[in-house]
mmCIF file of C-alpha atoms in Angstrom:
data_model
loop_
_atom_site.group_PDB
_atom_site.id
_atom_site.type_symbol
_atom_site.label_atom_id
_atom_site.label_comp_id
_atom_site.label_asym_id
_atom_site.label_seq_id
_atom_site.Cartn_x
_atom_site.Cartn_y
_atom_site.Cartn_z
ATOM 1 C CA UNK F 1 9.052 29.507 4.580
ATOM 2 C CA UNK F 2 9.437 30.896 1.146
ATOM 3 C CA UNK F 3 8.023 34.378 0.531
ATOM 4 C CA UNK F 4 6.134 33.802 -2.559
ATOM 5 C CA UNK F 5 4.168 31.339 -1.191
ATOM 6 C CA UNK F 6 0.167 31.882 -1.057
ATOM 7 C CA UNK F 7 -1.356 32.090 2.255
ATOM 8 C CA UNK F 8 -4.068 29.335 1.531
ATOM 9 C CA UNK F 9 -4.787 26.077 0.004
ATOM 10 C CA UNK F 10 -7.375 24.083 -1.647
ATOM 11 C CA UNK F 11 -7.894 20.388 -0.291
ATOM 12 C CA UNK F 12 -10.542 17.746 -0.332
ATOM 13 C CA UNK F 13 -11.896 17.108 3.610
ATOM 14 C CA UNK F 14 -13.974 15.302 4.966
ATOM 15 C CA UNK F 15 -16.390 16.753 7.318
ATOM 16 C CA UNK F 16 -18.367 13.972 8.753
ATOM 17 C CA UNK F 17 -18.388 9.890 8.595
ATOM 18 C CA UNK F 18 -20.206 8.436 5.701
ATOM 19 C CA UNK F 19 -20.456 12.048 4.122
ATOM 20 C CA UNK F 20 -18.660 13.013 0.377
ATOM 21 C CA UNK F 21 -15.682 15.267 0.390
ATOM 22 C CA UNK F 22 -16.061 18.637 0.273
ATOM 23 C CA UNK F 23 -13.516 20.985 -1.341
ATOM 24 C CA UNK F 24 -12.646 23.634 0.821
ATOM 25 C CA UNK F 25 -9.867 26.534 1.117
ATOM 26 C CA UNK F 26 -8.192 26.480 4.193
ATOM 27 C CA UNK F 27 -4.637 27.948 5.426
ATOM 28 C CA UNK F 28 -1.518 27.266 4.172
ATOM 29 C CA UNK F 29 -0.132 24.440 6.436
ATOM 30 C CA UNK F 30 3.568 25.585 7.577
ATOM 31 C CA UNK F 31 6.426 23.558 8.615
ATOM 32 C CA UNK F 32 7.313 23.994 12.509
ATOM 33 C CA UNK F 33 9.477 20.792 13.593
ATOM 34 C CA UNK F 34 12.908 20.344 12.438
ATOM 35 C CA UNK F 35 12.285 17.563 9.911
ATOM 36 C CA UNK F 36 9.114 18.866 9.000
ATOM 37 C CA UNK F 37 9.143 19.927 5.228
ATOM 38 C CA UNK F 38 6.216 22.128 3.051
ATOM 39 C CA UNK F 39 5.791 20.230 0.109
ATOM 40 C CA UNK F 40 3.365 20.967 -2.983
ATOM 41 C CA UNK F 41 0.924 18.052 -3.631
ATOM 42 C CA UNK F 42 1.518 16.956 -7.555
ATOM 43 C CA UNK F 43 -0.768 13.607 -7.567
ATOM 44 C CA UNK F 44 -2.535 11.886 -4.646
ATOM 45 C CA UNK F 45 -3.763 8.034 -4.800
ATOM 46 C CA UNK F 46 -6.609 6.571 -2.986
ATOM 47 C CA UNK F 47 -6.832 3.787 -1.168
ATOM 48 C CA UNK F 48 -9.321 1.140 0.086
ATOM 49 C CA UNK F 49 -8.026 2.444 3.826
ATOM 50 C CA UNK F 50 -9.326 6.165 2.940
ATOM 51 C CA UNK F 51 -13.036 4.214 2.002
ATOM 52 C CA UNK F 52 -12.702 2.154 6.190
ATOM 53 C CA UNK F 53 -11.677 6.034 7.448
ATOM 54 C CA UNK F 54 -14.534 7.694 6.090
ATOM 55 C CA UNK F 55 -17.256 5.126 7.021
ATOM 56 C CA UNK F 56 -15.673 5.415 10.498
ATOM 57 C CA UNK F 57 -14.551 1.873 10.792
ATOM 58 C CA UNK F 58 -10.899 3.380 11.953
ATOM 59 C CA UNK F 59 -12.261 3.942 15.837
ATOM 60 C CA UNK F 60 -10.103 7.450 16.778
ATOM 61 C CA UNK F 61 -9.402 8.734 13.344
ATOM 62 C CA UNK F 62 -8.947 10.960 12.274
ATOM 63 C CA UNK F 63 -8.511 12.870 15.365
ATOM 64 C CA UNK F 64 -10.791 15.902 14.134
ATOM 65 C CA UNK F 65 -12.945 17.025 11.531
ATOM 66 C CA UNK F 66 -12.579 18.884 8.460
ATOM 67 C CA UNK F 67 -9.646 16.242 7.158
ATOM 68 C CA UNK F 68 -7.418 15.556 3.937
ATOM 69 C CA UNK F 69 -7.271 12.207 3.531
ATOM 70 C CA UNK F 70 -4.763 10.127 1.343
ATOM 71 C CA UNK F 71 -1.625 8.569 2.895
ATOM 72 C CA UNK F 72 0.106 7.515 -0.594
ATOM 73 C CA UNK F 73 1.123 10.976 -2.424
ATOM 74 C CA UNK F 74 3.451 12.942 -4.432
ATOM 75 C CA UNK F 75 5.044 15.965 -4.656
ATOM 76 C CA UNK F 76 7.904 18.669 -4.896
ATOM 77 C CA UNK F 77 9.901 20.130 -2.439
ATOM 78 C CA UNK F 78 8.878 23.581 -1.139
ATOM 79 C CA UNK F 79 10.577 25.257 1.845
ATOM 80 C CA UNK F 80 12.345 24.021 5.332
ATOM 81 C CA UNK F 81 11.052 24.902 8.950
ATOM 82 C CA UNK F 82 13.533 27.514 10.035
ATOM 83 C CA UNK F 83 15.482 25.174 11.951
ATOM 84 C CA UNK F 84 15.694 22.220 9.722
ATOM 85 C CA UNK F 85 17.486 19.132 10.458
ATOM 86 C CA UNK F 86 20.066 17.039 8.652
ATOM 87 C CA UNK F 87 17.634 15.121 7.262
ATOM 88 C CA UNK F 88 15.248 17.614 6.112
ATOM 89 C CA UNK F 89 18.354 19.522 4.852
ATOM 90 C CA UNK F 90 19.204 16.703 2.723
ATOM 91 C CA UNK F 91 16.376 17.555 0.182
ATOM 92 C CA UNK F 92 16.153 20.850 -1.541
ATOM 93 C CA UNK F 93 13.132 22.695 -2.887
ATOM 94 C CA UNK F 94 12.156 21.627 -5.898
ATOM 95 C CA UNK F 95 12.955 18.026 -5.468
ATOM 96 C CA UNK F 96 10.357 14.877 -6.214
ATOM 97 C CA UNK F 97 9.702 12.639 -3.332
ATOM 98 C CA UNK F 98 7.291 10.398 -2.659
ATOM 99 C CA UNK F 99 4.997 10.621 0.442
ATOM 100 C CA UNK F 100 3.774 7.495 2.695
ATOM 101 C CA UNK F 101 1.358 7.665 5.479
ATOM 102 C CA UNK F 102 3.483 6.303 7.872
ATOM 103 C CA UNK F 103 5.349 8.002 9.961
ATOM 104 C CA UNK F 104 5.160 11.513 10.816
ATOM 105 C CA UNK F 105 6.813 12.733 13.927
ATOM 106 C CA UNK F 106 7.917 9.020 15.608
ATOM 107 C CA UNK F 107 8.306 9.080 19.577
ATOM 108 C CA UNK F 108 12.610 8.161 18.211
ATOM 109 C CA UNK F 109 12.669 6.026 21.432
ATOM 110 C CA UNK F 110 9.923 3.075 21.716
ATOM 111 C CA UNK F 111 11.487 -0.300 21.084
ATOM 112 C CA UNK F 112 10.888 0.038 17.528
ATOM 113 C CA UNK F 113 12.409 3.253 16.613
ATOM 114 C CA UNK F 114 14.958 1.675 19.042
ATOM 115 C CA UNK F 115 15.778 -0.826 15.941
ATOM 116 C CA UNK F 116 12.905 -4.198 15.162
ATOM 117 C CA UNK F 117 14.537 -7.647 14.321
ATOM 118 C CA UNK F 118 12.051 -8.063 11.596
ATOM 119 C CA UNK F 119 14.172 -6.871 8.480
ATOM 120 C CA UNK F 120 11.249 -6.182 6.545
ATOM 121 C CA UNK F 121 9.877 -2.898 8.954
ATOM 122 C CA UNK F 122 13.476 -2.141 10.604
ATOM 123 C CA UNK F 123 14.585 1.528 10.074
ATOM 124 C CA UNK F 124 17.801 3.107 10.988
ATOM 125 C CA UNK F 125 17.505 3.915 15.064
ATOM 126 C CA UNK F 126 15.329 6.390 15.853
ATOM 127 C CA UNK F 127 13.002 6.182 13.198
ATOM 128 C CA UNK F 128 10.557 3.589 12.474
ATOM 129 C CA UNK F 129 7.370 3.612 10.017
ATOM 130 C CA UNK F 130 5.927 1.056 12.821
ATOM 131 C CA UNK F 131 6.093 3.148 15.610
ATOM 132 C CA UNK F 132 2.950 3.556 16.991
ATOM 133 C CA UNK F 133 3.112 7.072 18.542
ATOM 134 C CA UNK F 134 3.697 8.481 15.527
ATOM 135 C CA UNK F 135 1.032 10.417 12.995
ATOM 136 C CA UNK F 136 0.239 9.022 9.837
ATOM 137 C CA UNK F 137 -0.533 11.643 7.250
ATOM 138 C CA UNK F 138 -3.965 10.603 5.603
ATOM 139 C CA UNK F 139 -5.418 9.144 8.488
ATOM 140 C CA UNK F 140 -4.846 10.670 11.900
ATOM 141 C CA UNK F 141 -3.379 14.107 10.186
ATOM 142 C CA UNK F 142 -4.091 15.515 6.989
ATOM 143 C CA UNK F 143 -3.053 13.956 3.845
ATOM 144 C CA UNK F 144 -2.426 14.480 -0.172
ATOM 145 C CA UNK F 145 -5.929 16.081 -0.716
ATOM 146 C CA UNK F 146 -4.738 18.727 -0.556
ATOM 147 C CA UNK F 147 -2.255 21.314 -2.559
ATOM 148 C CA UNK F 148 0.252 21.465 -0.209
ATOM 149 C CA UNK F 149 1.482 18.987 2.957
ATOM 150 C CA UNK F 150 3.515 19.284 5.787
ATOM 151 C CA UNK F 151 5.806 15.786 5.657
ATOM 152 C CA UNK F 152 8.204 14.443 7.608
ATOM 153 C CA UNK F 153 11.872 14.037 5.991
ATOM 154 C CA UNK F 154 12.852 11.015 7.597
ATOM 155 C CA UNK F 155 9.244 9.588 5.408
ATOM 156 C CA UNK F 156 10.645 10.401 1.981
ATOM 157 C CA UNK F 157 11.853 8.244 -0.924
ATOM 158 C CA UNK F 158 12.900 10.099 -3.599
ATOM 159 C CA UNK F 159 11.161 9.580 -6.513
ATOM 160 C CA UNK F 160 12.989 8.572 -9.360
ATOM 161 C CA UNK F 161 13.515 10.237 -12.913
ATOM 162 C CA UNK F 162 11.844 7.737 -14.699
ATOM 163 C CA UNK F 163 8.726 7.947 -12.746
ATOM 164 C CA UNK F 164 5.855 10.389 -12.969
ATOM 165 C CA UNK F 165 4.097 11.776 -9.873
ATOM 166 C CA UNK F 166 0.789 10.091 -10.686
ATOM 167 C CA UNK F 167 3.289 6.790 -11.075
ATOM 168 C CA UNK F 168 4.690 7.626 -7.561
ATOM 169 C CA UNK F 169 1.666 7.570 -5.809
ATOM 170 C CA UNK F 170 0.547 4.636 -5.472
ATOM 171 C CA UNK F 171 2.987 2.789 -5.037
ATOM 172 C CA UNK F 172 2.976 4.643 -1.593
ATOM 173 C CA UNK F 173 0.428 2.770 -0.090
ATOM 174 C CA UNK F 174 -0.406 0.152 -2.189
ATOM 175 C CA UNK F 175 3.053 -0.723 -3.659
ATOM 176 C CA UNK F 176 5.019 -0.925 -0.584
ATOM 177 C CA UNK F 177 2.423 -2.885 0.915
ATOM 178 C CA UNK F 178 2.508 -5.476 -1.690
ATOM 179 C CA UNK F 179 6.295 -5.595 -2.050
ATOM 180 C CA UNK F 180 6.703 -6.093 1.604
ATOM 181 C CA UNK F 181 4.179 -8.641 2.154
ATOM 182 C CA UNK F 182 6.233 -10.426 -0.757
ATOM 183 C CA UNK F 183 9.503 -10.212 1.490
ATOM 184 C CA UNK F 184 7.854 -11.602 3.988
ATOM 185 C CA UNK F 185 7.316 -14.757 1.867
ATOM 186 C CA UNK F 186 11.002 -15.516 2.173
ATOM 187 C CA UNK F 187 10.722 -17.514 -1.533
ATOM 188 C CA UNK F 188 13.854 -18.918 -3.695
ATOM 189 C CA UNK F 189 13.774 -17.967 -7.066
ATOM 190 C CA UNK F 190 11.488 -20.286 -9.146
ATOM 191 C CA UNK F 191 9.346 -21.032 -5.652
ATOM 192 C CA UNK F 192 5.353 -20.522 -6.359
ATOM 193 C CA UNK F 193 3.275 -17.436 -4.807
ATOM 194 C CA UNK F 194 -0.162 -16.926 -5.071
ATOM 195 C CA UNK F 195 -1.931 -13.355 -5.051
ATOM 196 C CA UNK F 196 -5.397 -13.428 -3.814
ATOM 197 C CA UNK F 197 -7.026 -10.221 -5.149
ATOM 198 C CA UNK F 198 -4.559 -10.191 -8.209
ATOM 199 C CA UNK F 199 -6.741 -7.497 -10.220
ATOM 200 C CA UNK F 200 -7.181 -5.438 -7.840
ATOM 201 C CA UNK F 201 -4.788 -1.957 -6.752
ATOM 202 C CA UNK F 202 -2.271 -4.133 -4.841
ATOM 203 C CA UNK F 203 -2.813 -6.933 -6.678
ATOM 204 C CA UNK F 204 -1.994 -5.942 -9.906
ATOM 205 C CA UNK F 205 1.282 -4.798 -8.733
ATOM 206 C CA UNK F 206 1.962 -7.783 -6.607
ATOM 207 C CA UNK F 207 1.981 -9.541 -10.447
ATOM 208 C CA UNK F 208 4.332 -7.580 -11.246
ATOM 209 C CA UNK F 209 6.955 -7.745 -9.097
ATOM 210 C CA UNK F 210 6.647 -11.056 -8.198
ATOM 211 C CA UNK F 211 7.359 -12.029 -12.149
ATOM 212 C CA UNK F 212 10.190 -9.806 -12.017
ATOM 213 C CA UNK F 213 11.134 -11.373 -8.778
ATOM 214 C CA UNK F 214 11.673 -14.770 -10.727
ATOM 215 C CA UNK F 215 8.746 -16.044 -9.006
ATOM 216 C CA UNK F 216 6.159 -18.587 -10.536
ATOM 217 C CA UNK F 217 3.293 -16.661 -10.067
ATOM 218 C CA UNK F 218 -0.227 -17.367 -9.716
ATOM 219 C CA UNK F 219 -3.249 -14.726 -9.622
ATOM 220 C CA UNK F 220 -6.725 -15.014 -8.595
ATOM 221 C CA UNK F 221 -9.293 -13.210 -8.407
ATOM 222 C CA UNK F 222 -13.277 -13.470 -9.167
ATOM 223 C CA UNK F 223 -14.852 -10.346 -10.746
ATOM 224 C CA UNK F 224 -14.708 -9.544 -14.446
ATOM 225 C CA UNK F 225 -13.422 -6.082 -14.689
ATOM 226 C CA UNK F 226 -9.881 -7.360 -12.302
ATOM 227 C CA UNK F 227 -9.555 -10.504 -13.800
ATOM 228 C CA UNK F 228 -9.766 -8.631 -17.136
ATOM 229 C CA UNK F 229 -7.150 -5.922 -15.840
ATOM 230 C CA UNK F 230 -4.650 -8.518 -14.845
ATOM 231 C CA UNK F 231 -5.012 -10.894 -18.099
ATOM 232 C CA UNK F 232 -4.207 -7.514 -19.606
ATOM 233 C CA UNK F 233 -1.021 -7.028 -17.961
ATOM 234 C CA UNK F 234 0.858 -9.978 -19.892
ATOM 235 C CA UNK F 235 3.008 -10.285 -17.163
ATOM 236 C CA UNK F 236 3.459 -14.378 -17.902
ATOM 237 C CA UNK F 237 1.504 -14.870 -14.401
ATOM 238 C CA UNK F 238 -1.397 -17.473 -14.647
ATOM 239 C CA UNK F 239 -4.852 -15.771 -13.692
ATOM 240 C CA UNK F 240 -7.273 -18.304 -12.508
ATOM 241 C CA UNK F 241 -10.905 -17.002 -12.381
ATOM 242 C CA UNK F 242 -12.257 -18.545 -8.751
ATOM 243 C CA UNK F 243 -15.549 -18.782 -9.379
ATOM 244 C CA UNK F 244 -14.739 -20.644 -12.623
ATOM 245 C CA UNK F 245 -11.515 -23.576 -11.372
ATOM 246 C CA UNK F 246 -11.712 -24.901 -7.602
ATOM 247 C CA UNK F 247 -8.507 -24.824 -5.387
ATOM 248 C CA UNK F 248 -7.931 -28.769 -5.537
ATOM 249 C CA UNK F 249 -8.045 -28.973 -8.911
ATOM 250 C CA UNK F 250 -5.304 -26.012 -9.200
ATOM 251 C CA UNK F 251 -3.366 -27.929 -7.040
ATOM 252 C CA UNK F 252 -3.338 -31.194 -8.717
ATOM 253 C CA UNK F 253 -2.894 -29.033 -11.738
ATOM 254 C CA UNK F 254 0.496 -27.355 -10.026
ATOM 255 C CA UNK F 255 1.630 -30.603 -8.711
ATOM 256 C CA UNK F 256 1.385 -32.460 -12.267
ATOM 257 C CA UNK F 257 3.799 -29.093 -13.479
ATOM 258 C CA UNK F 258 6.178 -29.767 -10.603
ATOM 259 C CA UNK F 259 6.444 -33.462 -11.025
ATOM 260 C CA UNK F 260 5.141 -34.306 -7.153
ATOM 261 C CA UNK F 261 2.918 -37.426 -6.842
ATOM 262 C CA UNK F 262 2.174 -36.924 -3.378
ATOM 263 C CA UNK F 263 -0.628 -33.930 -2.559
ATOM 264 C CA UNK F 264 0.554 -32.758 0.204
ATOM 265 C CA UNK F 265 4.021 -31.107 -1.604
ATOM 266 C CA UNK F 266 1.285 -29.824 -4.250
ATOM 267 C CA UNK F 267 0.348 -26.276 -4.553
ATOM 268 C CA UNK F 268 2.087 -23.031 -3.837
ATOM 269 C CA UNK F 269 4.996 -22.423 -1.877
ATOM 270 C CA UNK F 270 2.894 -19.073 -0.223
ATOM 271 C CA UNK F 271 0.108 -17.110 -0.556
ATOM 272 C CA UNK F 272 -1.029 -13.164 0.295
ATOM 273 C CA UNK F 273 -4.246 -12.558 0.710
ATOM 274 C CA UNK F 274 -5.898 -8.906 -0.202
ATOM 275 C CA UNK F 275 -9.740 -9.422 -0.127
ATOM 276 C CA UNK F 276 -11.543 -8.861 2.727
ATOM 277 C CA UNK F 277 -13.387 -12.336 2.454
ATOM 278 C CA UNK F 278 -13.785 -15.279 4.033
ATOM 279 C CA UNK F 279 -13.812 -17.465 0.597
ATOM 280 C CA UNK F 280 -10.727 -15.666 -1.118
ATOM 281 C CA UNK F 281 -8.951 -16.787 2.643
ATOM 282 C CA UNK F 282 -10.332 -20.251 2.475
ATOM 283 C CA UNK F 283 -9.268 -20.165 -1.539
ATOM 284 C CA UNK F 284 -5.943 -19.479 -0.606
ATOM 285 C CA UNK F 285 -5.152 -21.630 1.921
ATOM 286 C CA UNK F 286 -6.195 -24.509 0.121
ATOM 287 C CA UNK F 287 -3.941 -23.452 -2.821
ATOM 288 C CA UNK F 288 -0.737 -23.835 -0.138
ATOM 289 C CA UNK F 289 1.144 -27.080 0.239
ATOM 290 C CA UNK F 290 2.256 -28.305 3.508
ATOM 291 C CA UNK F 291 4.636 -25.880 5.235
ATOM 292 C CA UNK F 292 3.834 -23.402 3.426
ATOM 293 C CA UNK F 293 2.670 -19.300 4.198
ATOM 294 C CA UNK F 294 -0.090 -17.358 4.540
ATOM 295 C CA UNK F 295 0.946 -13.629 4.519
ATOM 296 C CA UNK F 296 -2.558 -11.433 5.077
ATOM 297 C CA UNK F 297 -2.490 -7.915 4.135
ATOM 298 C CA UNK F 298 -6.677 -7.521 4.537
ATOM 299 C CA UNK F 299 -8.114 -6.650 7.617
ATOM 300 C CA UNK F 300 -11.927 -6.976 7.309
ATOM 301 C CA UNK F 301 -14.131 -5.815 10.464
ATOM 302 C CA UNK F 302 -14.917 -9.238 11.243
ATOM 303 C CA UNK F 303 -11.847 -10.799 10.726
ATOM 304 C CA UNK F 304 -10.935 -13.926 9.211
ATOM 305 C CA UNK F 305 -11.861 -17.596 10.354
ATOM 306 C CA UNK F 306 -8.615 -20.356 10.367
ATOM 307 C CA UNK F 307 -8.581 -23.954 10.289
ATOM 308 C CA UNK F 308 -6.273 -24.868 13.609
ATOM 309 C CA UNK F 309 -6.177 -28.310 11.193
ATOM 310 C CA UNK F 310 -4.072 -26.060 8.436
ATOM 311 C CA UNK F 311 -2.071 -24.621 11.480
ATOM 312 C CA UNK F 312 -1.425 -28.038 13.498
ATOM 313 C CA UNK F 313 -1.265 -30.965 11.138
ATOM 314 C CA UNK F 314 -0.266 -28.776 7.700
ATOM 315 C CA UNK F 315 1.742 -26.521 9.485
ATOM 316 C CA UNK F 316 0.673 -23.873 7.785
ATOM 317 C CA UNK F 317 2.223 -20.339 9.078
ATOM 318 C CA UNK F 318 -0.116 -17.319 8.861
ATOM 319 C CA UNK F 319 1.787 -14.108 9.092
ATOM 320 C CA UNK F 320 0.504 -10.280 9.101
ATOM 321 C CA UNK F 321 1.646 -7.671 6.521
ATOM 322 C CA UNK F 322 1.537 -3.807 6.692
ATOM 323 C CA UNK F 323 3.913 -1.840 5.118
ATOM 324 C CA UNK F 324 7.674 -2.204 5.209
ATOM 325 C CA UNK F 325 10.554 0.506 6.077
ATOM 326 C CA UNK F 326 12.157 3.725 4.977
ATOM 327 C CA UNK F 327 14.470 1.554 3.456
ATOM 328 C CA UNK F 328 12.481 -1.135 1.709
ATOM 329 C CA UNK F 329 10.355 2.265 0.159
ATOM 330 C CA UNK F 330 13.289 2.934 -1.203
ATOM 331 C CA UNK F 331 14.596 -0.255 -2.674
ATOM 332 C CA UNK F 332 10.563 -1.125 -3.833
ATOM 333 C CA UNK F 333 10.835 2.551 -5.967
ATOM 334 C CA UNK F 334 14.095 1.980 -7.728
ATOM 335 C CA UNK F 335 12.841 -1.837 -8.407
ATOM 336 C CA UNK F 336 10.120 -0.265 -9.997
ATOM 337 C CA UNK F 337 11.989 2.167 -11.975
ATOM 338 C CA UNK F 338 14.097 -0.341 -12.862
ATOM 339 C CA UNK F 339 11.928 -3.286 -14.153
ATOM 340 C CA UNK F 340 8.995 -0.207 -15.307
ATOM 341 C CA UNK F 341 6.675 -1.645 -12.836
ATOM 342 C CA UNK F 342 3.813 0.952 -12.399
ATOM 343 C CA UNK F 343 -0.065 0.800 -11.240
ATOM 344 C CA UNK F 344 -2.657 0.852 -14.102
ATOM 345 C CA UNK F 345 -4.152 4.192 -13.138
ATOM 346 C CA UNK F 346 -7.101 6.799 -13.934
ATOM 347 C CA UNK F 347 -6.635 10.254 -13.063
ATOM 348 C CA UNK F 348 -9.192 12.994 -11.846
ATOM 349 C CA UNK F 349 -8.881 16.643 -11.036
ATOM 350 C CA UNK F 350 -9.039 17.434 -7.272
ATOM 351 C CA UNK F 351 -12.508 18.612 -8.320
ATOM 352 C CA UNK F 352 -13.748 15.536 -8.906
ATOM 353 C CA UNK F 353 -12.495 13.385 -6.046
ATOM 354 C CA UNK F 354 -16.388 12.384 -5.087
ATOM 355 C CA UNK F 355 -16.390 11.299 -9.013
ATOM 356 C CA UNK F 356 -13.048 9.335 -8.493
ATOM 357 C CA UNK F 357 -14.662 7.708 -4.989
ATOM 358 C CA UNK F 358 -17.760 6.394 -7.086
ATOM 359 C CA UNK F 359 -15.657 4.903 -9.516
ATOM 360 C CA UNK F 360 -13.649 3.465 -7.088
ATOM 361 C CA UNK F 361 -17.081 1.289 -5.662
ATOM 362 C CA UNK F 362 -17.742 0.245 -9.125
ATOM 363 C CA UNK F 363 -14.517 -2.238 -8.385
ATOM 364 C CA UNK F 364 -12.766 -1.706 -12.199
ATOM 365 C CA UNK F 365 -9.082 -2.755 -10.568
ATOM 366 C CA UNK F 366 -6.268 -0.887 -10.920
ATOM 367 C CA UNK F 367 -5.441 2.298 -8.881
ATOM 368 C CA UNK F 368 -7.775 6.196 -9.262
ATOM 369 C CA UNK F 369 -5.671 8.940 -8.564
ATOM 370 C CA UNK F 370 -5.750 12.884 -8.122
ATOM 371 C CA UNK F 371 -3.798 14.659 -10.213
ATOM 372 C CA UNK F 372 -3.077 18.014 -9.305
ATOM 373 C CA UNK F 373 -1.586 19.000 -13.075
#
């Protein structure tokens, strides 16, 4: 560890379920494992996931109480453990990286830090953001809010020059998330993709790179202040207001565009859907033509309910979406540098994190974030 280095920290924890943060100065955290590295918090995003942790709907986590949440964070390089491996060796103080949740400390030998077939979540062997022994920082160990975090090398994505901390952030969580459950699609340039939710922290991004993707893209969403945040992008996506146009008429509407007479090659090619209700599920799967996907990224308590006549006689594949690898972090933050993809954010000192959470329940869209400038 560095010598100049204070001896505590101030961070944002949680002390109880259903209680507001509290800001607190604790110890310095300091790194112990090989690929453990101290980094110095410069912006920390927050996530609908950090809202289902503190109201307890996360059964097990976090593992103890007081806790820094956020799993999609930024920072700088500080010092090494004093043993450091190759791959925490690879990044030197002072360096930018970006910070997932997922994963800190993997088991290196379950079957999928052994190497997945999925493309989308497979990780060179011995590492895998899927394994499920591992920690996730934010939810079952301390996260961004915080001044400093321990990390885990082999969870890094460097961040790149053209992007600011606060940029960085959130696309963490929330752009990874999106950008995988877009790979998952498996679309041909000039296919159609829907984005249920398309105002919203994910789904304002998921606009984004799907345009850039060379997809035809299609956005919906039903609350003023999203639908207003996505218009606002420009992005050449259409935004459909779904309490305004119904799904049958969008698809007769689609199919006129694509020259199809026959309804059941109407529609969209696939569809990812990020509310946690039943009618933005329904919504979407009536916007898919036969064959086509249904990749869901929400997870509400309850769950969803599904047609088996969409399944059976549409054939209609529904396929789950978390986040994606080491490697697809990667490629999502250079896509983003390159095509200047970033979240539409509002930032808030540490300070005011309880402020930020409020804000976040008034539903405005975009993504709130701590900055720690």
């Amino acid at each position: 560890m560095a010598s100049n280095l204070p001896k505590t920290m101030r961070g944002q924890f949680l002390q109880a379920y259903k209680k507001p943060y509290n800001l607190l100065t604790v110890p310095l955290p300091r790194p112990a494992a090989p690929n453990d590295i101290l980094i110095k918090v410069d912006a920390a995003s927050y996530c609908h996931t950090d809202f289902v942790l503190a109201q307890g709907q996360m059964p097990g986590f976090p593992k103890s109480f007081p806790h820094a949440g956020s799993h999609e964070f930024a920072g700088t390089i500080v010092s090494h453990s004093e043993s450091p491996s190759s791959q925490a060796s690879a990044f030197r103080p002072g360096e930018k990286v970006g910070v997932p949740g997922r994963a800190f400390h993997p088991c290196e030998t379950c079957f999928e830090c052994q190497g997945s077939k999925d493309p989308v979540s497979r990780d060179e062997k011995g590492y895998s953001a899927y394994c499920s022994y591992a920690e996730n920082n934010g939810i079952s160990r301390d996260g961004g809010f915080a001044e400093y975090a321990v990390v885990d090398a082999r969870q890094l994505a460097p961040m790149p020059a053209s992007l600011s901390a606060v940029e960085t952030a959130p696309l963490m969580c929330a752009g990874i998330t999106i950008y995988a459950a877009l790979k998952r699609c498996e679309l041909e340039p000039s296919d159609r993709v829907g984005i249920m939710g398309c105002g919203g922290g994910l789904g304002h991004l998921g606009l984004q790179y799907a345009v850039k993707m060379g997809y035809k893209v299609l956005g919906v969403d039903a609350a003023e202040g999203p639908l207003k945040l996505a218009n606002d992008l420009k992005t050449g996506a259409r935004i459909v207001d779904a309490r305004a146009e119904k799904a049958a008429d969008i698809v007769q509407q689609l199919g006129a565009e694509d020259g199809k007479s026959d309804v059941l090659e109407m529609g969209l090619d696939a569809v990812i859907i990020l509310p946690e209700s039943q009618q933005a599920f329904d919504y979407g799967m009536q916007l898919l033509k036969n064959h086509g996907k249904c990749v869901v990224v929400s997870f509400p308590e309850k769950g969803f309910h599904i047609s088996a006549r969409d399944v059976v006689f549409r054939d209609i594949s529904i396929i789950g979406s978390l986040v994606g690898s080491n490697r697809i972090l990667r490629e999502m933050l250079n896509f983003s540098a390159e095509h200047n993809i970033r979240a539409i954010t509002r930032s808030f000192p540490l300070s005011k994190l309880n402020v930020l959470v409020e804000e976040y329940h008034k539903g405005g869209g975009g993504k709130l974030v701590i900055d720690m400038s």
